[in-house]
Coordinates of C-alpha atoms in Angstrom, one line a residue:
M887 CA 2.1 -17.6 -2.7
V888 CA 2.5 -13.9 -3.7
W889 CA -0.8 -13.3 -5.6
F890 CA -1.0 -9.7 -4.5
L891 CA 2.0 -8.4 -6.4
A892 CA 1.2 -6.0 -9.2
A893 CA 2.9 -6.2 -12.6
G894 CA 6.5 -5.4 -12.3
A895 CA 6.7 -5.6 -8.5
T896 CA 9.4 -7.4 -6.7
S897 CA 8.9 -10.9 -5.5
A898 CA 9.1 -11.9 -1.8
G899 CA 12.8 -12.9 -2.3
E900 CA 13.7 -9.3 -3.3
L901 CA 12.0 -7.5 -0.5
L902 CA 14.0 -5.4 2.0
P903 CA 15.9 -7.6 4.6
P904 CA 13.8 -8.9 7.4
D905 CA 15.9 -7.3 10.2
R906 CA 14.9 -3.7 9.3
P907 CA 12.6 -1.8 11.8
L908 CA 9.0 -1.7 10.7
G909 CA 8.7 2.1 10.6
E910 CA 11.9 2.3 8.5
V911 CA 10.5 -0.2 6.0
I912 CA 7.2 1.6 5.8
D913 CA 8.9 4.9 5.0
H914 CA 11.1 3.2 2.4
Y915 CA 8.2 1.9 0.3
I916 CA 6.0 4.9 0.8
D917 CA 8.8 7.3 -0.1
A918 CA 9.7 5.2 -3.2
R919 CA 6.1 5.7 -4.4
F920 CA 6.5 9.5 -3.9
A921 CA 9.6 9.5 -6.0
A922 CA 7.9 7.4 -8.7
E923 CA 4.8 9.7 -8.7
Q924 CA 6.9 12.9 -8.3
V925 CA 4.9 13.9 -5.2
T926 CA 6.2 16.0 -2.4
P927 CA 4.4 14.8 0.8
A928 CA 3.1 17.0 3.6
P929 CA 5.6 17.8 6.3
L930 CA 5.5 16.0 9.7
A931 CA 2.7 17.2 12.0
S932 CA 3.3 19.3 15.0
D933 CA 4.3 17.5 18.3
T934 CA 1.0 18.2 19.9
T935 CA -0.8 16.7 16.9
V936 CA 1.4 13.6 16.9
V937 CA 0.9 13.0 20.6
R938 CA -2.9 13.4 20.3
R939 CA -3.1 11.2 17.3
T940 CA -0.9 8.5 18.8
M941 CA -2.7 8.5 22.1
L942 CA -6.2 8.3 20.5
D943 CA -5.0 5.3 18.4
L944 CA -3.2 3.4 21.1
V945 CA -5.1 4.2 24.3
G946 CA -8.4 5.7 23.0
R947 CA -8.0 9.1 24.5
G948 CA -6.2 12.4 23.8
P949 CA -3.5 13.8 26.1
T950 CA -4.1 15.9 29.1
A951 CA -2.8 19.5 28.8
A952 CA 0.2 18.5 30.9
E953 CA 1.0 15.5 28.7
A954 CA 0.7 17.5 25.5
K955 CA 2.9 20.3 26.9
A956 CA 5.5 17.9 28.2
Y957 CA 5.8 16.1 24.9
A958 CA 6.1 19.3 23.0
A959 CA 8.8 20.6 25.3
N960 CA 10.8 17.3 25.1
N961 CA 13.9 17.7 22.9
D962 CA 14.9 14.0 23.0
P963 CA 15.0 12.6 19.4
A964 CA 13.7 9.3 20.7
K965 CA 10.7 10.7 22.4
R966 CA 8.2 9.2 20.0
V967 CA 9.6 5.7 20.6
A968 CA 9.4 6.3 24.4
L969 CA 5.8 7.6 24.1
V970 CA 4.7 4.6 22.1
D971 CA 6.3 2.1 24.4
Q972 CA 4.8 3.9 27.4
L973 CA 1.4 3.7 25.9
L974 CA 1.7 0.1 24.9
A975 CA 2.5 -0.8 28.5
S976 CA -0.3 1.3 30.0
P977 CA -3.7 -0.1 31.2
G978 CA -5.4 2.2 28.7
Y979 CA -3.9 0.2 25.9
L980 CA -5.7 -3.0 26.9
R981 CA -9.0 -1.2 27.4
H982 CA -8.9 0.5 24.0
Q983 CA -7.7 -2.5 22.1
V984 CA -10.4 -4.7 23.7
A985 CA -13.0 -2.2 22.5
E986 CA -11.5 -2.0 19.0
F987 CA -11.2 -5.7 18.4
D988 CA -14.7 -6.2 19.9
V989 CA -16.1 -4.0 17.3
L990 CA -14.1 -5.7 14.6
L991 CA -15.1 -9.3 15.6
S992 CA -18.5 -8.9 17.2
T993 CA -21.9 -8.5 15.4
R994 CA -23.3 -5.1 15.5
G995 CA -20.9 -4.1 18.3
R996 CA -22.7 -6.0 21.0
S997 CA -19.6 -6.7 23.1
E998 CA -20.1 -10.5 22.8
L999 CA -16.4 -11.2 22.9
R1000 CA -15.2 -8.6 25.5
D1001 CA -14.4 -11.1 28.2
Y1002 CA -12.4 -13.3 25.9
L1003 CA -10.6 -10.4 24.3
T1004 CA -9.6 -9.0 27.7
L1005 CA -7.9 -12.3 28.5
A1006 CA -6.3 -12.7 25.1
L1007 CA -5.0 -9.2 24.6
A1008 CA -3.8 -8.8 28.1
E1009 CA -1.2 -11.5 27.4
N1010 CA -0.7 -10.4 23.8
R1011 CA -1.9 -13.7 22.5
P1012 CA -0.7 -14.3 18.9
W1013 CA -3.3 -13.6 16.3
D1014 CA -3.1 -17.1 14.8
V1015 CA -3.9 -18.5 18.3
M1016 CA -6.8 -16.2 18.7
F1017 CA -8.1 -17.3 15.2
R1018 CA -7.8 -20.9 16.2
E1019 CA -9.7 -20.4 19.4
L1020 CA -12.5 -18.3 17.9
I1021 CA -13.1 -20.7 15.1
S1022 CA -12.8 -23.9 17.2
G1023 CA -15.4 -22.7 19.7
D1024 CA -13.8 -24.8 22.4
E1025 CA -14.1 -23.2 25.8
S1026 CA -12.9 -26.2 27.9
D1027 CA -9.8 -24.2 28.9
A1028 CA -10.4 -21.1 31.1
A1029 CA -8.1 -19.1 28.9
R1030 CA -10.6 -19.5 26.0
K1031 CA -13.7 -18.6 28.0
G1032 CA -16.0 -16.5 25.8
S1033 CA -14.3 -17.4 22.5
A1034 CA -17.3 -19.4 21.3
Q1035 CA -19.4 -16.2 21.1
F1036 CA -17.8 -15.6 17.7
L1037 CA -19.7 -18.6 16.4
K1038 CA -22.8 -18.4 18.6
S1039 CA -23.6 -14.9 17.5
R1040 CA -23.7 -16.0 13.9
I1041 CA -24.9 -19.6 14.2
D1042 CA -28.4 -18.9 13.0
D1043 CA -27.1 -18.1 9.5
L1044 CA -24.3 -20.3 8.3
D1045 CA -23.8 -18.5 5.0
R1046 CA -23.3 -15.3 7.0
L1047 CA -20.9 -17.0 9.4
A1048 CA -18.8 -18.3 6.5
N1049 CA -18.7 -14.9 4.8
E1050 CA -18.0 -12.9 7.9
T1051 CA -15.2 -15.3 8.8
S1052 CA -13.8 -14.8 5.3
V1053 CA -14.0 -11.0 5.5
L1054 CA -12.6 -10.7 9.1
F1055 CA -9.8 -13.2 8.8
F1056 CA -8.9 -13.3 5.1
G1057 CA -10.1 -9.9 3.8
V1058 CA -12.4 -11.5 1.2
N1059 CA -16.1 -10.9 0.8
V1060 CA -17.4 -14.0 -1.2
T1061 CA -21.1 -13.2 -1.1
C1062 CA -21.0 -12.0 -4.7
A1063 CA -20.2 -15.6 -5.8
K1064 CA -23.2 -17.2 -4.0
C1065 CA -25.6 -17.2 -6.9
H1066 CA -23.1 -17.1 -9.8
D1067 CA -19.4 -16.7 -10.4
H1068 CA -18.1 -13.3 -9.4
P1069 CA -18.8 -10.9 -12.3
L1070 CA -15.5 -9.0 -11.9
V1071 CA -13.1 -11.5 -10.3
D1072 CA -12.2 -14.6 -12.3
A1073 CA -10.7 -16.3 -9.2
W1074 CA -14.0 -16.2 -7.3
T1075 CA -16.5 -18.8 -8.4
Q1076 CA -19.5 -20.4 -6.8
E1077 CA -17.2 -23.3 -5.8
H1078 CA -15.3 -20.8 -3.6
F1079 CA -18.4 -19.5 -1.8
Y1080 CA -19.9 -23.0 -1.2
G1081 CA -16.5 -24.4 -0.4
M1082 CA -16.0 -21.8 2.3
T1083 CA -19.6 -22.4 3.6
S1084 CA -18.9 -26.1 3.8
F1085 CA -16.4 -25.6 6.5
F1086 CA -19.3 -24.5 8.8
S1087 CA -22.2 -26.5 7.4
R1088 CA -22.1 -29.1 10.2
T1089 CA -21.8 -26.5 13.0
F1090 CA -24.7 -26.1 15.4
E1091 CA -25.4 -24.9 18.9
N1092 CA -26.8 -27.1 21.7
G1093 CA -27.6 -25.8 25.1
G1094 CA -25.1 -23.0 24.8
F1095 CA -22.3 -25.2 23.5
I1096 CA -20.9 -25.3 20.0
G1097 CA -21.2 -28.7 18.3
E1098 CA -20.3 -30.2 15.0
R1099 CA -21.8 -33.2 13.2
D1100 CA -19.9 -36.0 11.5
Y1101 CA -22.2 -35.8 8.5
G1102 CA -23.8 -33.3 6.2
R1103 CA -23.2 -32.0 2.7
V1104 CA -23.7 -28.7 0.9
S1105 CA -25.4 -28.8 -2.4
Y1106 CA -26.0 -25.9 -4.8
T1107 CA -27.2 -25.2 -8.3
T1108 CA -25.0 -23.5 -10.8
V1109 CA -26.3 -20.7 -13.1
Y1110 CA -26.5 -23.4 -15.8
G1111 CA -29.0 -25.5 -13.7
E1112 CA -26.4 -28.1 -12.7
N1113 CA -26.7 -29.6 -9.2
R1114 CA -23.4 -30.0 -7.4
T1115 CA -22.1 -31.1 -4.1
A1116 CA -19.6 -28.6 -2.6
Q1117 CA -16.1 -29.6 -1.8
L1118 CA -14.1 -28.3 1.1
M1119 CA -12.3 -25.5 -0.7
F1120 CA -10.2 -22.7 0.7
L1121 CA -10.0 -19.3 -0.9
T1122 CA -6.8 -20.2 -2.7
G1123 CA -8.7 -23.0 -4.6
T1124 CA -7.1 -25.7 -2.5
V1125 CA -9.5 -28.6 -2.0
L1126 CA -9.2 -30.7 1.2
E1127 CA -9.9 -34.4 1.2
E1128 CA -12.2 -35.8 3.9
P1129 CA -13.5 -39.3 4.7
A1130 CA -16.6 -40.4 3.0
V1131 CA -19.5 -40.5 5.5
E1132 CA -22.9 -42.1 4.9
E1133 CA -26.0 -40.1 5.8
P1134 CA -27.4 -41.6 9.0
T1135 CA -30.7 -43.4 9.1
D1136 CA -33.8 -41.8 10.5
D1137 CA -33.5 -43.9 13.6
A1138 CA -29.9 -42.9 14.0
K1139 CA -30.9 -39.2 13.7
K1140 CA -33.6 -39.7 16.3
Q1141 CA -31.1 -41.3 18.7
E1142 CA -28.7 -38.4 18.1
K1143 CA -31.4 -35.9 18.9
E1144 CA -32.2 -37.7 22.1
Q1145 CA -28.5 -37.6 23.1
L1146 CA -28.3 -33.9 22.3
E1147 CA -31.4 -33.2 24.5
Q1148 CA -29.8 -35.1 27.3
L1149 CA -26.5 -33.2 27.0
K1150 CA -28.5 -29.9 27.0
K1151 CA -30.3 -31.0 30.1
N1152 CA -27.1 -31.9 31.8
K1153 CA -25.4 -28.7 30.6
Q1154 CA -22.6 -30.7 29.0
P1155 CA -20.7 -30.0 25.8
V1156 CA -21.2 -31.9 22.6
P1157 CA -18.5 -34.5 21.9
P1158 CA -16.2 -33.5 19.1
P1159 CA -16.7 -35.1 15.7
A1160 CA -14.3 -37.7 14.3
F1161 CA -13.5 -35.2 11.5
S1162 CA -13.9 -31.5 12.1
R1163 CA -14.4 -29.3 9.1
R1164 CA -13.7 -26.2 11.1
A1165 CA -10.5 -27.7 12.2
Q1166 CA -9.6 -28.2 8.6
L1167 CA -10.2 -24.5 7.9
I1168 CA -7.9 -23.5 10.7
D1169 CA -5.2 -25.8 9.5
V1170 CA -5.3 -24.8 5.9
A1171 CA -5.6 -21.1 6.6
L1172 CA -2.4 -21.2 8.6
R1173 CA -0.4 -23.5 6.4
E1174 CA 2.8 -22.0 5.1
D1175 CA 1.8 -22.2 1.5
Q1176 CA -1.8 -20.8 2.2
R1177 CA -1.4 -18.2 4.9
D1178 CA -1.0 -15.1 2.7
Y1179 CA -4.7 -14.2 3.1
F1180 CA -4.7 -14.6 6.8
A1181 CA -1.5 -12.5 7.5
K1182 CA -2.3 -9.8 4.9
A1183 CA -5.9 -9.3 6.0
I1184 CA -5.0 -8.3 9.6
V1185 CA -2.1 -6.2 8.5
N1186 CA -4.5 -4.4 6.1
Q1187 CA -7.1 -4.0 8.8
L1188 CA -4.7 -2.4 11.2
W1189 CA -3.2 -0.2 8.5
N1190 CA -6.6 1.0 7.6
R1191 CA -7.3 1.8 11.3
Y1192 CA -4.2 3.8 11.9
Y1193 CA -3.8 5.4 8.5
G1194 CA -7.4 5.9 7.6
Y1195 CA -7.1 4.0 4.3
G1196 CA -6.0 0.5 3.6
L1197 CA -3.2 -0.7 1.5
V1198 CA -6.0 -2.6 -0.2
M1199 CA -9.3 -0.9 -0.5
P1200 CA -12.0 -1.8 0.1
I1201 CA -10.6 -3.9 2.9
D1202 CA -12.9 -6.9 2.2
Q1203 CA -11.8 -7.0 -1.5
M1204 CA -8.3 -8.6 -1.3
H1205 CA -8.2 -10.4 -4.6
P1206 CA -6.0 -10.6 -7.7
E1207 CA -8.1 -8.0 -9.5
N1208 CA -7.6 -5.5 -6.7
P1209 CA -3.9 -5.2 -6.1
P1210 CA -2.6 -3.2 -3.1
S1211 CA -1.3 0.4 -3.5
H1212 CA 2.1 -0.7 -2.2
P1213 CA 2.4 -4.4 -2.9
E1214 CA 6.0 -4.9 -1.6
L1215 CA 5.1 -3.1 1.6
L1216 CA 2.1 -5.3 2.3
E1217 CA 4.2 -8.4 1.4
W1218 CA 7.1 -7.3 3.8
L1219 CA 4.7 -6.5 6.7
A1220 CA 2.9 -9.8 6.3
R1221 CA 6.1 -11.7 6.1
D1222 CA 7.4 -9.9 9.2
F1223 CA 4.1 -10.5 11.1
V1224 CA 4.4 -14.3 10.5
A1225 CA 8.1 -14.4 11.3
H1226 CA 7.4 -12.7 14.7
H1227 CA 4.6 -15.2 15.6
Y1228 CA 1.7 -13.0 14.7
D1229 CA 2.5 -10.5 17.4
L1230 CA -0.3 -7.8 17.2
K1231 CA 1.4 -5.4 19.7
R1232 CA 4.6 -5.5 17.8
L1233 CA 2.8 -4.8 14.5
M1234 CA 0.8 -1.9 16.0
R1235 CA 4.0 -0.4 17.4
G1236 CA 5.7 -0.4 14.0
L1237 CA 2.7 1.1 12.2
V1238 CA 2.6 4.2 14.4
L1239 CA 6.4 4.8 14.4
S1240 CA 6.8 5.7 10.8
N1241 CA 7.1 9.2 9.3
A1242 CA 4.1 8.3 7.1
Y1243 CA 1.9 7.9 10.2
A1244 CA 3.2 11.2 11.6
R1245 CA 2.5 13.4 8.6
S1246 CA 0.4 16.5 8.8
S1247 CA -3.2 16.3 7.7
R1248 CA -3.0 19.8 6.2
W1249 CA -2.5 20.1 2.5
E1250 CA -1.6 23.6 1.4
S1251 CA -1.8 23.0 -2.4
S1252 CA -5.0 23.1 -4.3
S1253 CA -5.0 19.4 -5.5
R1254 CA -4.9 16.9 -2.6
P1255 CA -3.1 13.7 -3.6
P1256 CA -5.0 10.4 -3.7
Q1257 CA -5.4 8.7 -0.3
A1258 CA -3.6 5.6 -1.6
L1259 CA -0.3 7.6 -1.7
F1260 CA -0.3 8.4 2.0
A1261 CA 1.3 11.7 1.2
V1262 CA -0.9 13.5 3.7
A1263 CA -2.5 12.2 6.9
N1264 CA -6.2 11.2 6.6
V1265 CA -8.6 12.9 8.9
R1266 CA -10.5 10.1 10.7
P1267 CA -13.7 10.3 12.8
L1268 CA -13.4 9.2 16.4
S1269 CA -15.2 6.1 17.5
P1270 CA -17.9 6.6 20.1
A1271 CA -15.6 5.4 22.9
Q1272 CA -12.8 7.8 21.8
Y1273 CA -15.2 10.7 21.5
A1274 CA -16.6 10.0 24.9
A1275 CA -13.1 10.0 26.4
V1276 CA -12.2 13.3 24.7
L1277 CA -15.4 14.9 26.0
G1278 CA -14.8 13.6 29.5
F1279 CA -11.3 14.9 29.7
A1280 CA -12.2 18.2 28.2
N1281 CA -14.3 19.2 31.2
T1282 CA -12.0 17.6 33.8
S1283 CA -9.7 20.2 35.5
P1284 CA -6.0 19.6 34.7
T1285 CA -5.4 19.7 38.5
Q1286 CA -6.9 16.2 38.7
F1287 CA -3.9 14.8 36.9
A1288 CA -1.1 16.1 39.0
G1289 CA 2.3 14.7 38.2
D1290 CA 2.9 13.3 41.7
L1291 CA 0.0 10.8 41.6
A1292 CA 0.8 7.1 42.0
P1293 CA 0.3 5.2 38.7
A1294 CA -2.8 3.3 40.0
E1295 CA -4.5 6.5 41.2
Y1296 CA -3.6 8.3 37.9
D1297 CA -5.2 5.5 35.9
N1298 CA -8.3 5.6 38.2
R1299 CA -8.7 9.3 37.4
V1300 CA -8.2 8.6 33.7
R1301 CA -10.9 6.0 33.7
A1302 CA -13.3 8.3 35.6
A1303 CA -12.7 11.0 32.9
E1304 CA -13.1 8.5 30.1
S1305 CA -16.5 7.4 31.4
K1306 CA -18.0 10.9 31.8
G1307 CA -19.1 11.1 28.2
R1308 CA -20.3 7.6 27.6
G1309 CA -23.8 8.0 28.7
A1310 CA -24.3 10.9 26.4
I1311 CA -23.0 9.4 23.1
D1312 CA -23.2 5.6 23.6
K1313 CA -25.6 5.3 20.7
L1314 CA -23.4 7.1 18.2
E1315 CA -22.5 5.1 15.1
Y1316 CA -19.1 3.4 14.9
P1317 CA -17.3 4.9 11.9
S1318 CA -16.7 2.7 8.9
E1319 CA -15.7 3.2 5.3
G1320 CA -17.5 6.2 3.8
F1321 CA -18.6 7.3 7.3
Q1322 CA -20.4 10.7 7.6
I1323 CA -21.7 12.4 10.7
S1324 CA -25.3 11.4 10.9
V1325 CA -28.3 13.8 11.3
D1326 CA -29.1 12.1 14.6
E1327 CA -25.7 12.9 16.0
A1328 CA -25.8 16.5 14.8
L1329 CA -29.2 17.0 16.4
L1330 CA -28.1 15.3 19.6
L1331 CA -25.1 17.5 20.0
S1332 CA -26.8 20.7 18.9
N1333 CA -30.2 20.5 20.6
N1334 CA -30.0 18.1 23.5
E1335 CA -29.6 20.3 26.6
R1336 CA -29.5 17.2 28.9
V1337 CA -26.3 16.0 27.1
M1338 CA -24.7 19.4 27.5
N1339 CA -25.7 19.8 31.1
D1340 CA -24.5 16.3 32.0
L1341 CA -21.1 16.9 30.4
L1342 CA -20.6 20.5 31.5
K1343 CA -21.3 20.6 35.2
N1344 CA -19.9 23.4 37.4
S1345 CA -18.7 21.1 40.1
H1346 CA -15.6 20.3 42.1
G1347 CA -12.8 19.0 39.8
S1348 CA -14.5 20.3 36.6
L1349 CA -12.8 22.6 34.1
L1350 CA -15.9 24.8 34.0
A1351 CA -15.6 25.5 37.7
E1352 CA -12.0 26.5 37.3
L1353 CA -12.7 28.8 34.3
V1354 CA -15.6 30.5 35.9
A1355 CA -13.5 31.3 39.0
N1356 CA -10.6 32.7 37.0
P1357 CA -10.9 36.6 36.6
D1358 CA -8.1 36.5 34.0
H1359 CA -10.2 35.6 31.0
R1360 CA -7.3 35.4 28.5
A1361 CA -5.4 33.0 30.8
A1362 CA -8.5 31.0 31.4
L1363 CA -9.1 30.7 27.6
I1364 CA -5.5 29.5 27.1
A1365 CA -6.1 26.8 29.8
A1366 CA -9.4 25.8 28.1
I1367 CA -7.8 25.4 24.6
W1368 CA -5.0 23.3 26.0
N1369 CA -7.5 21.1 27.9
V1370 CA -9.9 20.6 25.0
Y1371 CA -7.6 20.7 21.9
A1372 CA -4.3 19.7 23.5
R1373 CA -2.5 22.5 21.7
A1374 CA -1.4 26.1 22.2
P1375 CA -4.0 28.8 21.1
Q1376 CA -3.6 31.2 18.3
D1377 CA -3.7 34.9 18.9
D1378 CA -6.6 35.6 16.6
E1379 CA -8.8 32.9 18.1
L1380 CA -8.0 34.1 21.6
D1381 CA -9.0 37.7 20.6
A1382 CA -12.3 36.4 19.2
L1383 CA -13.1 34.3 22.2
V1384 CA -12.3 37.0 24.7
V1385 CA -14.8 39.3 22.8
Y1386 CA -17.5 36.6 23.0
L1387 CA -16.9 35.8 26.6
E1388 CA -17.0 39.4 27.8
A1389 CA -20.0 40.5 25.7
Q1390 CA -22.3 39.6 28.6
P1391 CA -20.4 39.8 31.9
D1392 CA -23.6 39.2 33.9
R1393 CA -24.0 35.7 32.2
L1394 CA -20.4 34.6 32.5
E1395 CA -21.0 31.0 33.5
E1396 CA -23.5 30.5 30.7
R1397 CA -21.1 32.1 28.2
W1398 CA -18.3 29.7 29.4
K1399 CA -20.6 26.7 29.0
Q1400 CA -21.7 27.7 25.5
L1401 CA -18.1 28.3 24.5
L1402 CA -16.9 25.0 25.9
W1403 CA -19.8 23.2 24.2
A1404 CA -18.9 24.8 20.8
M1405 CA -15.4 23.6 21.3
L1406 CA -16.5 20.0 22.2
T1407 CA -18.7 19.7 19.2
S1408 CA -16.2 21.2 16.8
S1409 CA -14.6 19.2 14.0
E1410 CA -11.2 19.6 15.8
T1411 CA -12.6 17.6 18.7
R1412 CA -14.7 15.1 16.7
F1413 CA -11.8 13.9 14.5
N1414 CA -8.4 12.4 14.7
Y1415 CA -6.4 14.6 12.4

């Protein structure tokens, strides 16, 4: 079912062959759009920008000065592939992806799913398997421990549970069809909203366990005042048959309540129903003729994460009236994702190995092209965890990451640096569509002396201590810029910084601290560019 394709687009049978590398396919379709629009894209970004961007996206931190310099000095044409594969195999990859998927799937970023995600992502569990485990709520197997938190955190509002499931796994926000048919999308009717809600209408929590009743109907009133009983309807309009069930008597309900109380007292799970509506949702969403929504939604989510703008925008409006900017590309990526058993790591690897991903974010002409063309890289605000890691590394002396360290010790020092900034900015807002730096953040980073003093300590192993002790101010500034920005300094900025630093030689440490703080709170540090 190829409902995304715009008028005149190729069908699934005419897509590029399935054996092509993902990065190559991405560039084929992106470049074809450039030719059609007569747009010359921005050049590729510098090596230091690419390594910083890639490390922030895959492991949640920027490179150390040594890592940035080594990558820039490497003349091997396959160095990007080697970098990406090294990052995907590192402990930092798991930590960062757990944090990212926790934000994606949890409510208000409360880390409800972190234990489950750590297990699942550590073994690169396929996305369809994770979906099945999250929606089933069955934790009888140790490998699924914590998966029921997806349902538990939303169980008090079944309409919300249904809509957030639809948004997160199918890229469709159906709330606009709750009270009436969608005003702009003919395909979304009240039947779709209540059909999706029906999959969860019998779900409840009992003593910390997810249960599901064998009975219960969803009724609603149309805008014309007609009362209807909702059918089990998936987003495609497919209606699922289910066995007819009589509403139990009051005595039967009383007996059921007593049984549930006993199970709760005994800390035992609720027996599964004879017919599970949630199981029907899982099955229909993954059916070969129905899975377009499921596959394309996560492809679009990850594309939006790494490119700063989805192939479909907004990302929760994947419907026939809102076609993707590159329909064949989305179709090919979704087909490839399914063919490779919903392998998230493989998909992420391909997304960051294209030329489109590696473009410069600088646009020298006066009129910047639309984001949907991907002719120039989007500047993206860092998440709180990424920003904390950048701040922590910035005031860690590069000597702490000597090249002769054993891998385990190196990662221990990486984790220590990552954690330095968390206490200072753990309350910062996670960036989303239309994100702007808040007044609270600006005030925190400009006026809170405790934050600055916590991050910029003149102590053993800190960059500040190393800079203060270096009598060659120009050489020290070069080291500071590499450590904070992961790039070589420019002559004019070096000249200006030397003047600032030496203006008050009797307050050298304070000048260094203020200079580092200005660098840490600058836009160059705050954004992935």
